PDB file of C-alpha atoms in Angstrom:
ATOM      1  CA  MET A   5      89.843 115.754  20.706  1.00 40.00           C
ATOM      2  CA  SER A   6      89.541 112.077  21.570  1.00 40.00           C
ATOM      3  CA  GLU A   7      86.938 110.729  23.979  1.00 44.00           C
ATOM      4  CA  GLY A   8      89.506 109.400  26.408  1.00 43.00           C
ATOM      5  CA  SER A   9      91.661 112.485  26.682  1.00 44.00           C
ATOM      6  CA  LYS A  10      91.298 116.212  26.941  1.00 41.00           C
ATOM      7  CA  GLY A  11      94.912 116.678  25.975  1.00 45.00           C
ATOM      8  CA  SER A  12      98.246 116.018  27.616  1.00 52.00           C
ATOM      9  CA  SER A  13      97.813 118.658  30.345  1.00 84.00           C
ATOM     10  CA  LEU A  14      95.953 118.057  33.576  1.00 90.00           C
ATOM     11  CA  ALA A  15      92.982 120.121  34.717  1.00 95.00           C
ATOM     12  CA  PHE A  16      92.191 120.568  38.404  1.00 96.00           C
ATOM     13  CA  GLY A  17      88.987 121.422  40.156  1.00 97.00           C
ATOM     14  CA  GLN A  18      86.241 120.745  42.685  1.00 97.00           C
ATOM     15  CA  VAL A  19      82.790 119.245  42.421  1.00 98.00           C
ATOM     16  CA  VAL A  20      80.715 121.035  45.063  1.00 97.00           C
ATOM     17  CA  ILE A  21      77.994 118.736  46.363  1.00 97.00           C
ATOM     18  CA  GLY A  22      75.638 118.557  49.327  1.00 94.00           C
ATOM     19  CA  PRO A  23      71.976 118.731  50.344  1.00 91.00           C
ATOM     20  CA  PRO A  24      69.708 121.695  49.489  1.00 90.00           C
ATOM     21  CA  GLY A  25      70.453 124.862  51.429  1.00 88.00           C
ATOM     22  CA  SER A  26      73.945 123.782  52.504  1.00 92.00           C
ATOM     23  CA  GLY A  27      75.552 126.770  50.759  1.00 92.00           C
ATOM     24  CA  LYS A  28      76.992 125.281  47.554  1.00 95.00           C
ATOM     25  CA  THR A  29      76.360 128.308  45.336  1.00 94.00           C
ATOM     26  CA  THR A  30      77.580 130.701  48.047  1.00 94.00           C
ATOM     27  CA  TYR A  31      80.696 128.559  48.440  1.00 96.00           C
ATOM     28  CA  CYS A  32      81.409 128.661  44.688  1.00 96.00           C
ATOM     29  CA  HIS A  33      81.020 132.439  44.713  1.00 96.00           C
ATOM     30  CA  GLY A  34      83.311 132.870  47.716  1.00 95.00           C
ATOM     31  CA  MET A  35      85.943 130.424  46.453  1.00 96.00           C
ATOM     32  CA  GLN A  36      85.944 131.998  42.991  1.00 96.00           C
ATOM     33  CA  GLU A  37      86.596 135.402  44.533  1.00 95.00           C
ATOM     34  CA  PHE A  38      89.178 134.089  47.011  1.00 95.00           C
ATOM     35  CA  MET A  39      91.148 132.178  44.381  1.00 95.00           C
ATOM     36  CA  GLY A  40      90.920 135.098  41.985  1.00 94.00           C
ATOM     37  CA  ARG A  41      92.643 137.282  44.583  1.00 93.00           C
ATOM     38  CA  ILE A  42      95.684 135.011  44.634  1.00 92.00           C
ATOM     39  CA  GLY A  43      95.907 134.845  40.851  1.00 92.00           C
ATOM     40  CA  ARG A  44      94.261 131.514  40.118  1.00 93.00           C
ATOM     41  CA  LYS A  45      92.149 131.524  36.954  1.00 94.00           C
ATOM     42  CA  VAL A  46      88.818 130.047  38.013  1.00 96.00           C
ATOM     43  CA  THR A  47      85.961 128.850  35.841  1.00 97.00           C
ATOM     44  CA  VAL A  48      82.628 128.099  37.516  1.00 97.00           C
ATOM     45  CA  VAL A  49      80.452 125.468  35.858  1.00 97.00           C
ATOM     46  CA  ASN A  50      76.799 125.367  36.921  1.00 97.00           C
ATOM     47  CA  LEU A  51      75.512 121.788  36.732  1.00 97.00           C
ATOM     48  CA  ASP A  52      72.342 122.538  38.711  1.00 96.00           C
ATOM     49  CA  PRO A  53      69.416 122.837  36.252  1.00 95.00           C
ATOM     50  CA  ALA A  54      67.287 124.350  39.039  1.00 92.00           C
ATOM     51  CA  ASN A  55      69.773 127.131  39.810  1.00 90.00           C
ATOM     52  CA  GLU A  56      68.289 130.300  38.374  1.00 85.00           C
ATOM     53  CA  VAL A  57      70.098 132.879  40.539  1.00 84.00           C
ATOM     54  CA  MET A  58      73.884 132.701  40.357  1.00 90.00           C
ATOM     55  CA  PRO A  59      75.908 135.362  42.212  1.00 93.00           C
ATOM     56  CA  TYR A  60      79.174 134.161  40.668  1.00 91.00           C
ATOM     57  CA  GLN A  61      80.484 134.637  37.138  1.00 91.00           C
ATOM     58  CA  CYS A  62      79.186 131.515  35.406  1.00 95.00           C
ATOM     59  CA  ALA A  63      81.238 130.412  32.396  1.00 96.00           C
ATOM     60  CA  VAL A  64      79.349 127.201  31.596  1.00 97.00           C
ATOM     61  CA  ASP A  65      75.660 126.799  32.453  1.00 97.00           C
ATOM     62  CA  ILE A  66      73.692 123.570  32.091  1.00 97.00           C
ATOM     63  CA  ALA A  67      70.632 125.757  31.436  1.00 96.00           C
ATOM     64  CA  GLU A  68      71.927 126.060  27.863  1.00 96.00           C
ATOM     65  CA  LEU A  69      71.386 122.312  27.560  1.00 97.00           C
ATOM     66  CA  ILE A  70      68.404 121.606  29.805  1.00 96.00           C
ATOM     67  CA  THR A  71      66.434 123.202  32.649  1.00 95.00           C
ATOM     68  CA  LEU A  72      64.399 121.652  35.445  1.00 96.00           C
ATOM     69  CA  PRO A  73      61.223 123.764  34.856  1.00 95.00           C
ATOM     70  CA  ASP A  74      61.117 122.630  31.198  1.00 96.00           C
ATOM     71  CA  VAL A  75      61.509 118.986  32.174  1.00 96.00           C
ATOM     72  CA  MET A  76      58.838 119.201  34.867  1.00 96.00           C
ATOM     73  CA  GLU A  77      56.391 120.900  32.494  1.00 95.00           C
ATOM     74  CA  ASN A  78      56.979 118.771  29.398  1.00 96.00           C
ATOM     75  CA  LEU A  79      57.443 115.368  31.057  1.00 95.00           C
ATOM     76  CA  LYS A  80      55.071 115.933  33.982  1.00 95.00           C
ATOM     77  CA  LEU A  81      57.744 115.048  36.536  1.00 95.00           C
ATOM     78  CA  GLY A  82      58.202 116.297  40.083  1.00 95.00           C
ATOM     79  CA  PRO A  83      61.372 118.136  41.171  1.00 93.00           C
ATOM     80  CA  ASN A  84      63.212 114.989  42.284  1.00 93.00           C
ATOM     81  CA  GLY A  85      62.376 112.962  39.185  1.00 95.00           C
ATOM     82  CA  GLY A  86      63.096 116.014  37.040  1.00 96.00           C
ATOM     83  CA  LEU A  87      66.575 116.456  38.509  1.00 95.00           C
ATOM     84  CA  ILE A  88      67.411 112.814  37.923  1.00 96.00           C
ATOM     85  CA  TYR A  89      66.238 113.126  34.318  1.00 97.00           C
ATOM     86  CA  CYS A  90      68.390 116.249  33.835  1.00 97.00           C
ATOM     87  CA  MET A  91      71.497 114.484  35.127  1.00 97.00           C
ATOM     88  CA  GLU A  92      70.832 111.478  32.899  1.00 97.00           C
ATOM     89  CA  TYR A  93      70.390 113.873  29.975  1.00 97.00           C
ATOM     90  CA  LEU A  94      73.736 115.503  30.796  1.00 97.00           C
ATOM     91  CA  GLU A  95      75.331 112.055  30.948  1.00 96.00           C
ATOM     92  CA  ALA A  96      73.949 111.321  27.482  1.00 97.00           C
ATOM     93  CA  ASN A  97      75.375 114.598  26.131  1.00 97.00           C
ATOM     94  CA  PHE A  98      79.016 114.457  27.194  1.00 95.00           C
ATOM     95  CA  ASP A  99      80.044 116.063  23.906  1.00 96.00           C
ATOM     96  CA  TRP A 100      78.235 119.297  24.880  1.00 97.00           C
ATOM     97  CA  LEU A 101      80.082 119.473  28.199  1.00 96.00           C
ATOM     98  CA  GLN A 102      83.415 118.611  26.600  1.00 95.00           C
ATOM     99  CA  GLU A 103      83.047 121.352  24.006  1.00 96.00           C
ATOM    100  CA  LYS A 104      82.129 123.960  26.625  1.00 96.00           C
ATOM    101  CA  LEU A 105      85.018 123.069  28.950  1.00 96.00           C
ATOM    102  CA  ALA A 106      87.561 123.071  26.117  1.00 94.00           C
ATOM    103  CA  ALA A 107      87.194 126.854  25.854  1.00 94.00           C
ATOM    104  CA  PHE A 108      88.732 127.289  29.326  1.00 95.00           C
ATOM    105  CA  LYS A 109      91.874 125.200  29.063  1.00 92.00           C
ATOM    106  CA  GLY A 110      94.371 125.947  31.821  1.00 91.00           C
ATOM    107  CA  HIS A 111      91.731 127.168  34.274  1.00 96.00           C
ATOM    108  CA  TYR A 112      90.781 125.794  37.682  1.00 97.00           C
ATOM    109  CA  TYR A 113      87.194 124.500  37.686  1.00 98.00           C
ATOM    110  CA  LEU A 114      84.415 124.758  40.264  1.00 98.00           C
ATOM    111  CA  PHE A 115      81.417 122.540  39.446  1.00 98.00           C
ATOM    112  CA  ASP A 116      78.273 123.738  41.243  1.00 97.00           C
ATOM    113  CA  CYS A 117      76.122 120.603  41.495  1.00 96.00           C
ATOM    114  CA  PRO A 118      72.433 119.967  42.302  1.00 95.00           C
ATOM    115  CA  GLY A 119      71.209 119.570  45.866  1.00 91.00           C
ATOM    116  CA  GLN A 120      69.420 116.229  45.594  1.00 91.00           C
ATOM    117  CA  VAL A 121      71.022 113.795  48.046  1.00 92.00           C
ATOM    118  CA  GLU A 122      70.037 110.697  46.029  1.00 94.00           C
ATOM    119  CA  LEU A 123      72.329 111.826  43.224  1.00 95.00           C
ATOM    120  CA  TYR A 124      75.331 111.290  45.496  1.00 95.00           C
ATOM    121  CA  THR A 125      74.283 108.299  47.577  1.00 94.00           C
ATOM    122  CA  HIS A 126      72.996 105.742  45.056  1.00 92.00           C
ATOM    123  CA  HIS A 127      72.137 107.178  41.618  1.00 95.00           C
ATOM    124  CA  ASP A 128      74.885 106.800  39.005  1.00 96.00           C
ATOM    125  CA  ALA A 129      74.374 109.680  36.539  1.00 96.00           C
ATOM    126  CA  LEU A 130      76.541 112.322  38.271  1.00 95.00           C
ATOM    127  CA  LYS A 131      79.038 109.677  39.336  1.00 96.00           C
ATOM    128  CA  ASN A 132      79.426 108.748  35.651  1.00 97.00           C
ATOM    129  CA  VAL A 133      79.840 112.424  34.710  1.00 97.00           C
ATOM    130  CA  PHE A 134      82.678 112.738  37.237  1.00 97.00           C
ATOM    131  CA  ALA A 135      84.248 109.530  35.880  1.00 96.00           C
ATOM    132  CA  GLN A 136      84.106 110.927  32.338  1.00 97.00           C
ATOM    133  CA  LEU A 137      85.804 114.116  33.480  1.00 96.00           C
ATOM    134  CA  ALA A 138      88.578 111.975  34.953  1.00 96.00           C
ATOM    135  CA  LYS A 139      89.047 110.364  31.534  1.00 95.00           C
ATOM    136  CA  TRP A 140      89.543 113.885  30.162  1.00 95.00           C
ATOM    137  CA  ASN A 141      92.457 114.331  32.593  1.00 95.00           C
ATOM    138  CA  PHE A 142      90.490 116.273  35.198  1.00 97.00           C
ATOM    139  CA  ARG A 143      91.828 115.806  38.712  1.00 96.00           C
ATOM    140  CA  LEU A 144      88.823 116.529  40.900  1.00 97.00           C
ATOM    141  CA  ALA A 145      88.040 116.535  44.602  1.00 97.00           C
ATOM    142  CA  ALA A 146      84.504 116.363  45.967  1.00 97.00           C
ATOM    143  CA  VAL A 147      83.678 119.155  48.411  1.00 97.00           C
ATOM    144  CA  HIS A 148      80.674 117.935  50.385  1.00 97.00           C
ATOM    145  CA  LEU A 149      78.965 120.778  52.238  1.00 96.00           C
ATOM    146  CA  VAL A 150      76.874 120.124  55.348  1.00 94.00           C
ATOM    147  CA  ASP A 151      75.057 122.871  57.253  1.00 93.00           C
ATOM    148  CA  SER A 152      76.765 123.241  60.634  1.00 92.00           C
ATOM    149  CA  HIS A 153      73.441 123.638  62.464  1.00 90.00           C
ATOM    150  CA  TYR A 154      73.126 119.829  62.403  1.00 90.00           C
ATOM    151  CA  CYS A 155      75.829 119.752  65.081  1.00 90.00           C
ATOM    152  CA  THR A 156      73.356 121.183  67.578  1.00 89.00           C
ATOM    153  CA  ASP A 157      71.114 118.107  67.258  1.00 89.00           C
ATOM    154  CA  PRO A 158      72.857 114.754  68.016  1.00 89.00           C
ATOM    155  CA  GLY A 159      70.254 112.764  66.080  1.00 90.00           C
ATOM    156  CA  LYS A 160      70.660 114.891  62.971  1.00 91.00           C
ATOM    157  CA  PHE A 161      74.445 114.788  63.277  1.00 93.00           C
ATOM    158  CA  ILE A 162      74.429 110.982  63.240  1.00 93.00           C
ATOM    159  CA  SER A 163      72.276 111.180  60.110  1.00 93.00           C
ATOM    160  CA  VAL A 164      74.778 113.591  58.546  1.00 94.00           C
ATOM    161  CA  LEU A 165      77.642 111.227  59.349  1.00 95.00           C
ATOM    162  CA  CYS A 166      75.863 108.339  57.626  1.00 95.00           C
ATOM    163  CA  THR A 167      74.989 110.465  54.582  1.00 95.00           C
ATOM    164  CA  SER A 168      78.565 111.768  54.311  1.00 96.00           C
ATOM    165  CA  LEU A 169      80.000 108.264  54.508  1.00 96.00           C
ATOM    166  CA  SER A 170      77.542 106.942  51.913  1.00 96.00           C
ATOM    167  CA  THR A 171      78.410 109.846  49.597  1.00 96.00           C
ATOM    168  CA  MET A 172      82.156 109.271  49.973  1.00 96.00           C
ATOM    169  CA  LEU A 173      81.817 105.586  49.105  1.00 95.00           C
ATOM    170  CA  HIS A 174      79.495 106.185  46.145  1.00 96.00           C
ATOM    171  CA  VAL A 175      81.061 109.193  44.425  1.00 95.00           C
ATOM    172  CA  GLU A 176      84.557 107.646  44.480  1.00 93.00           C
ATOM    173  CA  LEU A 177      86.531 110.892  44.440  1.00 96.00           C
ATOM    174  CA  PRO A 178      89.062 112.389  46.866  1.00 96.00           C
ATOM    175  CA  HIS A 179      86.715 113.888  49.414  1.00 96.00           C
ATOM    176  CA  VAL A 180      86.619 116.907  51.726  1.00 97.00           C
ATOM    177  CA  ASN A 181      83.631 117.225  54.060  1.00 96.00           C
ATOM    178  CA  VAL A 182      82.875 120.808  55.079  1.00 96.00           C
ATOM    179  CA  LEU A 183      80.713 122.179  57.893  1.00 94.00           C
ATOM    180  CA  SER A 184      79.354 125.337  56.272  1.00 94.00           C
ATOM    181  CA  LYS A 185      77.852 128.495  57.812  1.00 90.00           C
ATOM    182  CA  MET A 186      80.018 128.311  60.935  1.00 89.00           C
ATOM    183  CA  ASP A 187      79.362 132.003  61.554  1.00 84.00           C
ATOM    184  CA  LEU A 188      75.659 131.182  62.096  1.00 83.00           C
ATOM    185  CA  ILE A 189      75.994 128.069  64.243  1.00 81.00           C
ATOM    186  CA  GLU A 190      75.193 129.819  67.521  1.00 73.00           C
ATOM    187  CA  GLN A 191      71.788 130.869  66.193  1.00 80.00           C
ATOM    188  CA  TYR A 192      70.648 127.234  66.346  1.00 76.00           C
ATOM    189  CA  GLY A 193      71.571 126.485  69.947  1.00 76.00           C
ATOM    190  CA  LYS A 194      74.487 125.484  72.131  1.00 81.00           C
ATOM    191  CA  LEU A 195      76.730 122.578  71.144  1.00 84.00           C
ATOM    192  CA  ALA A 196      76.771 119.625  73.506  1.00 83.00           C
ATOM    193  CA  PHE A 197      80.524 119.158  72.977  1.00 86.00           C
ATOM    194  CA  ASN A 198      83.529 121.182  71.882  1.00 87.00           C
ATOM    195  CA  LEU A 199      83.661 121.978  68.156  1.00 87.00           C
ATOM    196  CA  ASP A 200      86.657 119.657  67.659  1.00 89.00           C
ATOM    197  CA  TYR A 201      84.441 116.750  68.659  1.00 91.00           C
ATOM    198  CA  TYR A 202      82.314 117.319  65.553  1.00 91.00           C
ATOM    199  CA  THR A 203      85.022 118.235  63.056  1.00 92.00           C
ATOM    200  CA  GLU A 204      87.328 115.340  64.001  1.00 92.00           C
ATOM    201  CA  VAL A 205      84.411 112.935  64.635  1.00 90.00           C
ATOM    202  CA  LEU A 206      85.828 111.722  67.933  1.00 87.00           C
ATOM    203  CA  ASP A 207      84.457 108.952  70.169  1.00 90.00           C
ATOM    204  CA  LEU A 208      80.814 108.814  69.062  1.00 92.00           C
ATOM    205  CA  SER A 209      79.712 106.796  72.089  1.00 91.00           C
ATOM    206  CA  TYR A 210      79.385 110.128  73.911  1.00 90.00           C
ATOM    207  CA  LEU A 211      76.908 111.224  71.248  1.00 89.00           C
ATOM    208  CA  VAL A 212      74.839 108.074  71.782  1.00 91.00           C
ATOM    209  CA  ASP A 213      74.876 108.651  75.536  1.00 90.00           C
ATOM    210  CA  HIS A 214      73.708 112.224  74.991  1.00 88.00           C
ATOM    211  CA  LEU A 215      70.872 110.977  72.777  1.00 86.00           C
ATOM    212  CA  ALA A 216      69.793 108.542  75.483  1.00 84.00           C
ATOM    213  CA  SER A 217      68.707 111.505  77.619  1.00 84.00           C
ATOM    214  CA  ASP A 218      65.892 112.067  75.107  1.00 82.00           C
ATOM    215  CA  PRO A 219      62.918 109.746  75.769  1.00 83.00           C
ATOM    216  CA  PHE A 220      62.274 109.337  72.036  1.00 82.00           C
ATOM    217  CA  PHE A 221      65.834 108.340  71.099  1.00 83.00           C
ATOM    218  CA  ARG A 222      66.235 106.160  74.178  1.00 84.00           C
ATOM    219  CA  ASN A 223      64.110 103.537  72.441  1.00 86.00           C
ATOM    220  CA  TYR A 224      66.548 103.478  69.519  1.00 89.00           C
ATOM    221  CA  ARG A 225      69.825 103.334  71.438  1.00 90.00           C
ATOM    222  CA  ARG A 226      70.853 100.002  69.946  1.00 92.00           C
ATOM    223  CA  LEU A 227      70.222 101.277  66.404  1.00 92.00           C
ATOM    224  CA  ASN A 228      72.239 104.446  67.036  1.00 91.00           C
ATOM    225  CA  GLU A 229      75.089 102.395  68.509  1.00 93.00           C
ATOM    226  CA  LYS A 230      75.264 100.291  65.343  1.00 94.00           C
ATOM    227  CA  LEU A 231      75.106 103.357  63.074  1.00 93.00           C
ATOM    228  CA  VAL A 232      78.027 105.070  64.806  1.00 94.00           C
ATOM    229  CA  GLU A 233      79.965 101.784  64.784  1.00 95.00           C
ATOM    230  CA  VAL A 234      79.712 101.726  60.993  1.00 95.00           C
ATOM    231  CA  VAL A 235      80.981 105.315  60.765  1.00 95.00           C
ATOM    232  CA  GLU A 236      83.853 104.638  63.169  1.00 93.00           C
ATOM    233  CA  ASP A 237      84.822 101.334  61.521  1.00 94.00           C
ATOM    234  CA  TYR A 238      85.362 103.060  58.177  1.00 93.00           C
ATOM    235  CA  GLY A 239      87.252 105.917  59.826  1.00 91.00           C
ATOM    236  CA  LEU A 240      86.782 108.151  56.786  1.00 92.00           C
ATOM    237  CA  VAL A 241      84.514 110.991  57.914  1.00 94.00           C
ATOM    238  CA  SER A 242      85.887 114.246  59.278  1.00 95.00           C
ATOM    239  CA  PHE A 243      84.972 117.876  58.633  1.00 95.00           C
ATOM    240  CA  VAL A 244      86.637 121.200  57.900  1.00 95.00           C
ATOM    241  CA  PRO A 245      84.739 124.176  59.401  1.00 94.00           C
ATOM    242  CA  LEU A 246      83.920 126.962  56.956  1.00 94.00           C
ATOM    243  CA  ASN A 247      82.806 130.568  57.097  1.00 92.00           C
ATOM    244  CA  VAL A 248      82.968 131.969  53.564  1.00 90.00           C
ATOM    245  CA  GLN A 249      83.545 135.484  54.957  1.00 88.00           C
ATOM    246  CA  ASP A 250      86.608 134.373  56.931  1.00 90.00           C
ATOM    247  CA  LYS A 251      89.761 134.376  54.805  1.00 91.00           C
ATOM    248  CA  GLU A 252      91.634 132.042  57.176  1.00 92.00           C
ATOM    249  CA  SER A 253      88.755 129.581  56.992  1.00 92.00           C
ATOM    250  CA  MET A 254      88.718 129.808  53.187  1.00 94.00           C
ATOM    251  CA  ARG A 255      92.474 129.213  53.076  1.00 94.00           C
ATOM    252  CA  GLN A 256      92.161 126.075  55.206  1.00 94.00           C
ATOM    253  CA  VAL A 257      89.435 124.633  52.989  1.00 96.00           C
ATOM    254  CA  MET A 258      91.330 125.514  49.797  1.00 96.00           C
ATOM    255  CA  GLN A 259      94.504 123.863  51.064  1.00 94.00           C
ATOM    256  CA  ALA A 260      92.581 120.756  52.133  1.00 95.00           C
ATOM    257  CA  VAL A 261      91.082 120.485  48.648  1.00 96.00           C
ATOM    258  CA  ASP A 262      94.427 121.167  46.940  1.00 96.00           C
ATOM    259  CA  LYS A 263      95.942 118.325  48.963  1.00 94.00           C
ATOM    260  CA  ALA A 264      93.058 116.042  48.004  1.00 95.00           C
ATOM    261  CA  ASN A 265      93.203 116.597  44.231  1.00 94.00           C
ATOM    262  CA  GLY A 266      96.984 117.066  44.015  1.00 92.00           C
ATOM    263  CA  TYR A 267      96.998 120.696  42.905  1.00 92.00           C
ATOM    264  CA  SER A 268     100.310 122.451  43.517  1.00 82.00           C
ATOM    265  CA  PHE A 269     100.584 126.193  42.975  1.00 74.00           C
ATOM    266  CA  GLY A 270     103.726 128.117  42.117  1.00 70.00           C
ATOM    267  CA  ASP A 271     105.716 130.771  43.942  1.00 75.00           C
ATOM    268  CA  GLN A 272     103.679 133.677  42.570  1.00 83.00           C
ATOM    269  CA  GLU A 273     100.393 132.249  43.872  1.00 84.00           C
ATOM    270  CA  HIS A 274     102.051 131.448  47.192  1.00 82.00           C
ATOM    271  CA  ARG A 275     103.272 135.042  47.536  1.00 86.00           C
ATOM    272  CA  SER A 276      99.828 136.363  46.602  1.00 87.00           C
ATOM    273  CA  LEU A 277      98.237 134.128  49.232  1.00 87.00           C
ATOM    274  CA  GLU A 278     100.653 135.304  51.909  1.00 87.00           C
ATOM    275  CA  ALA A 279      99.996 138.934  50.956  1.00 88.00           C
ATOM    276  CA  LEU A 280      96.230 138.395  51.103  1.00 86.00           C
ATOM    277  CA  MET A 281      96.406 136.709  54.506  1.00 83.00           C
ATOM    278  CA  SER A 282      98.564 139.468  55.989  1.00 81.00           C
ATOM    279  CA  ALA A 283      96.702 142.408  54.422  1.00 72.00           C
ATOM    280  CA  ALA A 284      94.299 144.570  56.390  1.00 51.00           C
ATOM    281  CA  VAL A 285      90.669 143.730  55.812  1.00 49.00           C
ATOM    282  CA  GLY A 286      89.149 145.842  53.059  1.00 46.00           C
ATOM    283  CA  ALA A 287      85.664 147.301  53.031  1.00 40.00           C
ATOM    284  CA  ASP A 288      84.621 144.814  50.345  1.00 45.00           C
ATOM    285  CA  PHE A 289      85.492 141.765  52.440  1.00 45.00           C
ATOM    286  CA  HIS A 290      83.831 141.493  55.849  1.00 42.00           C
ATOM    287  CA  PHE A 291      86.025 138.797  57.333  1.00 40.00           C
ATOM    288  CA  THR A 292      85.344 137.481  60.810  1.00 41.00           C
ATOM    289  CA  SER A 293      87.121 134.762  62.698  1.00 44.00           C
ATOM    290  CA  THR A 294      85.641 131.284  62.594  1.00 45.00           C
ATOM    291  CA  LEU A 295      88.073 130.315  65.318  1.00 48.00           C
ATOM    292  CA  ALA A 296      86.289 132.711  67.684  1.00 51.00           C
ATOM    293  CA  VAL A 297      83.351 130.294  67.751  1.00 51.00           C
ATOM    294  CA  GLN A 298      85.586 127.415  68.740  1.00 51.00           C
ATOM    295  CA  GLU A 299      87.429 129.505  71.315  1.00 51.00           C
ATOM    296  CA  LYS A 300      84.119 130.466  72.908  1.00 52.00           C
ATOM    297  CA  TYR A 301      83.198 126.827  73.426  1.00 49.00           C
ATOM    298  CA  VAL A 302      86.641 126.017  74.793  1.00 48.00           C
ATOM    299  CA  GLN A 303      86.418 128.927  77.232  1.00 52.00           C
ATOM    300  CA  SER A 304      82.893 128.001  78.337  1.00 51.00           C
ATOM    301  CA  GLN A 305      84.007 124.415  78.833  1.00 51.00           C
ATOM    302  CA  ASP A 306      87.011 125.510  80.896  1.00 54.00           C
ATOM    303  CA  LYS A 307      84.767 127.778  82.983  1.00 56.00           C
ATOM    304  CA  ALA A 308      82.378 124.907  83.675  1.00 52.00           C
ATOM    305  CA  VAL A 309      85.283 122.744  84.869  1.00 47.00           C
ATOM    306  CA  GLU A 310      86.504 125.555  87.152  1.00 56.00           C
ATOM    307  CA  GLU A 311      83.032 125.926  88.656  1.00 57.00           C
ATOM    308  CA  GLU A 312      82.849 122.165  89.319  1.00 52.00           C
ATOM    309  CA  VAL A 313      86.239 122.318  91.064  1.00 50.00           C
ATOM    310  CA  MET A 314      85.104 125.267  93.184  1.00 58.00           C
ATOM    311  CA  ASP A 315      81.963 123.357  94.188  1.00 58.00           C
ATOM    312  CA  LEU A 316      84.108 120.500  95.389  1.00 54.00           C
TER     313      LEU A 316
END
C-alpha cells in the first residue's frame, strides 16, 4: 500500500471534535448504533489517549500505541502538554494508523478525537493527521460538538462562535457544527431568544444589546461588537441541534454530515432509514422530540406578544 493512496476506493467518515464534556464519545456511541440500524457498517476509531471508558464498540484504539497517563508519568508533562505530545506521536506513526484502518476497508469511520481545544484552533498535529487520511482517499467531515448550555449565556455563546469559526478555518475540512445535549438545555436557564436565533446565527447585534444589560459586559461592548462582526463577515458558522436519544435529530445530523463529506447511500439503506423513522419506539431506544424544546420557546414567545397586545 503506497503512502499516497489507500486504494482506488473512497472511504467516508467523520472526525468528532469539540471541547471537553461536549458529548463526543456519547455522540460516537449513538451514531454507531443509529447507522448500524440502517445497515451502514461503522468502525469507531478512538484517537483520544485519555479516553479510558468507551461505551461504543471500539475497533481501533490509540491506547495500543500511546496513552496519556504513561506520557504524563514518564515525561513529567501535564494533561495539556501530554495530549499534544500524544498527537505528535500519532503523527509520527502514520504507518500504525494505516495498518489498523486497512483491516476495515469498506466501512464508514467515526474518529473520536481528544477534547483539547488548542488541537483544533492552532496546533497542527491533528490537522496533519486529517490531511494524511485525505491522501489515503478518506472523505471526512468534521463534526464539531458544542454544549447547548452555552446558548443560555450570551457572553459564552459569543466565545463559542469565535472558537467554532477558528476551528473551521484551522482544521480545513467540510464542517458541521452541532449543539449537543438539546434535551438538557432547559436545566441551565431560559434562552433570551428563540432557538433558531442560535442555530442559524442570526443578527448578532441583538446579542450584543442583550449583553449590554449586564454591568460587567457593558464595559466591553465595543470589543463584543467587533467579535460578532468577524463572525458575521465570514458567514460560516451555523449549528444543527442534537439530542442523541431523538431519532429525528440523529437523522438530521447524519444527513448534514453526509452532504458535507459527499456520502451517498443506496436504496437499501434509504429503505432501512425510512422504516426506522416510521417504526414505533422500542424499549431499547428512549427517543424524545428535540423539536418540543423549540416549540416551547416559540409558544412562549407568541404568548408574550399576545400579552403585550392585550396590555395595549
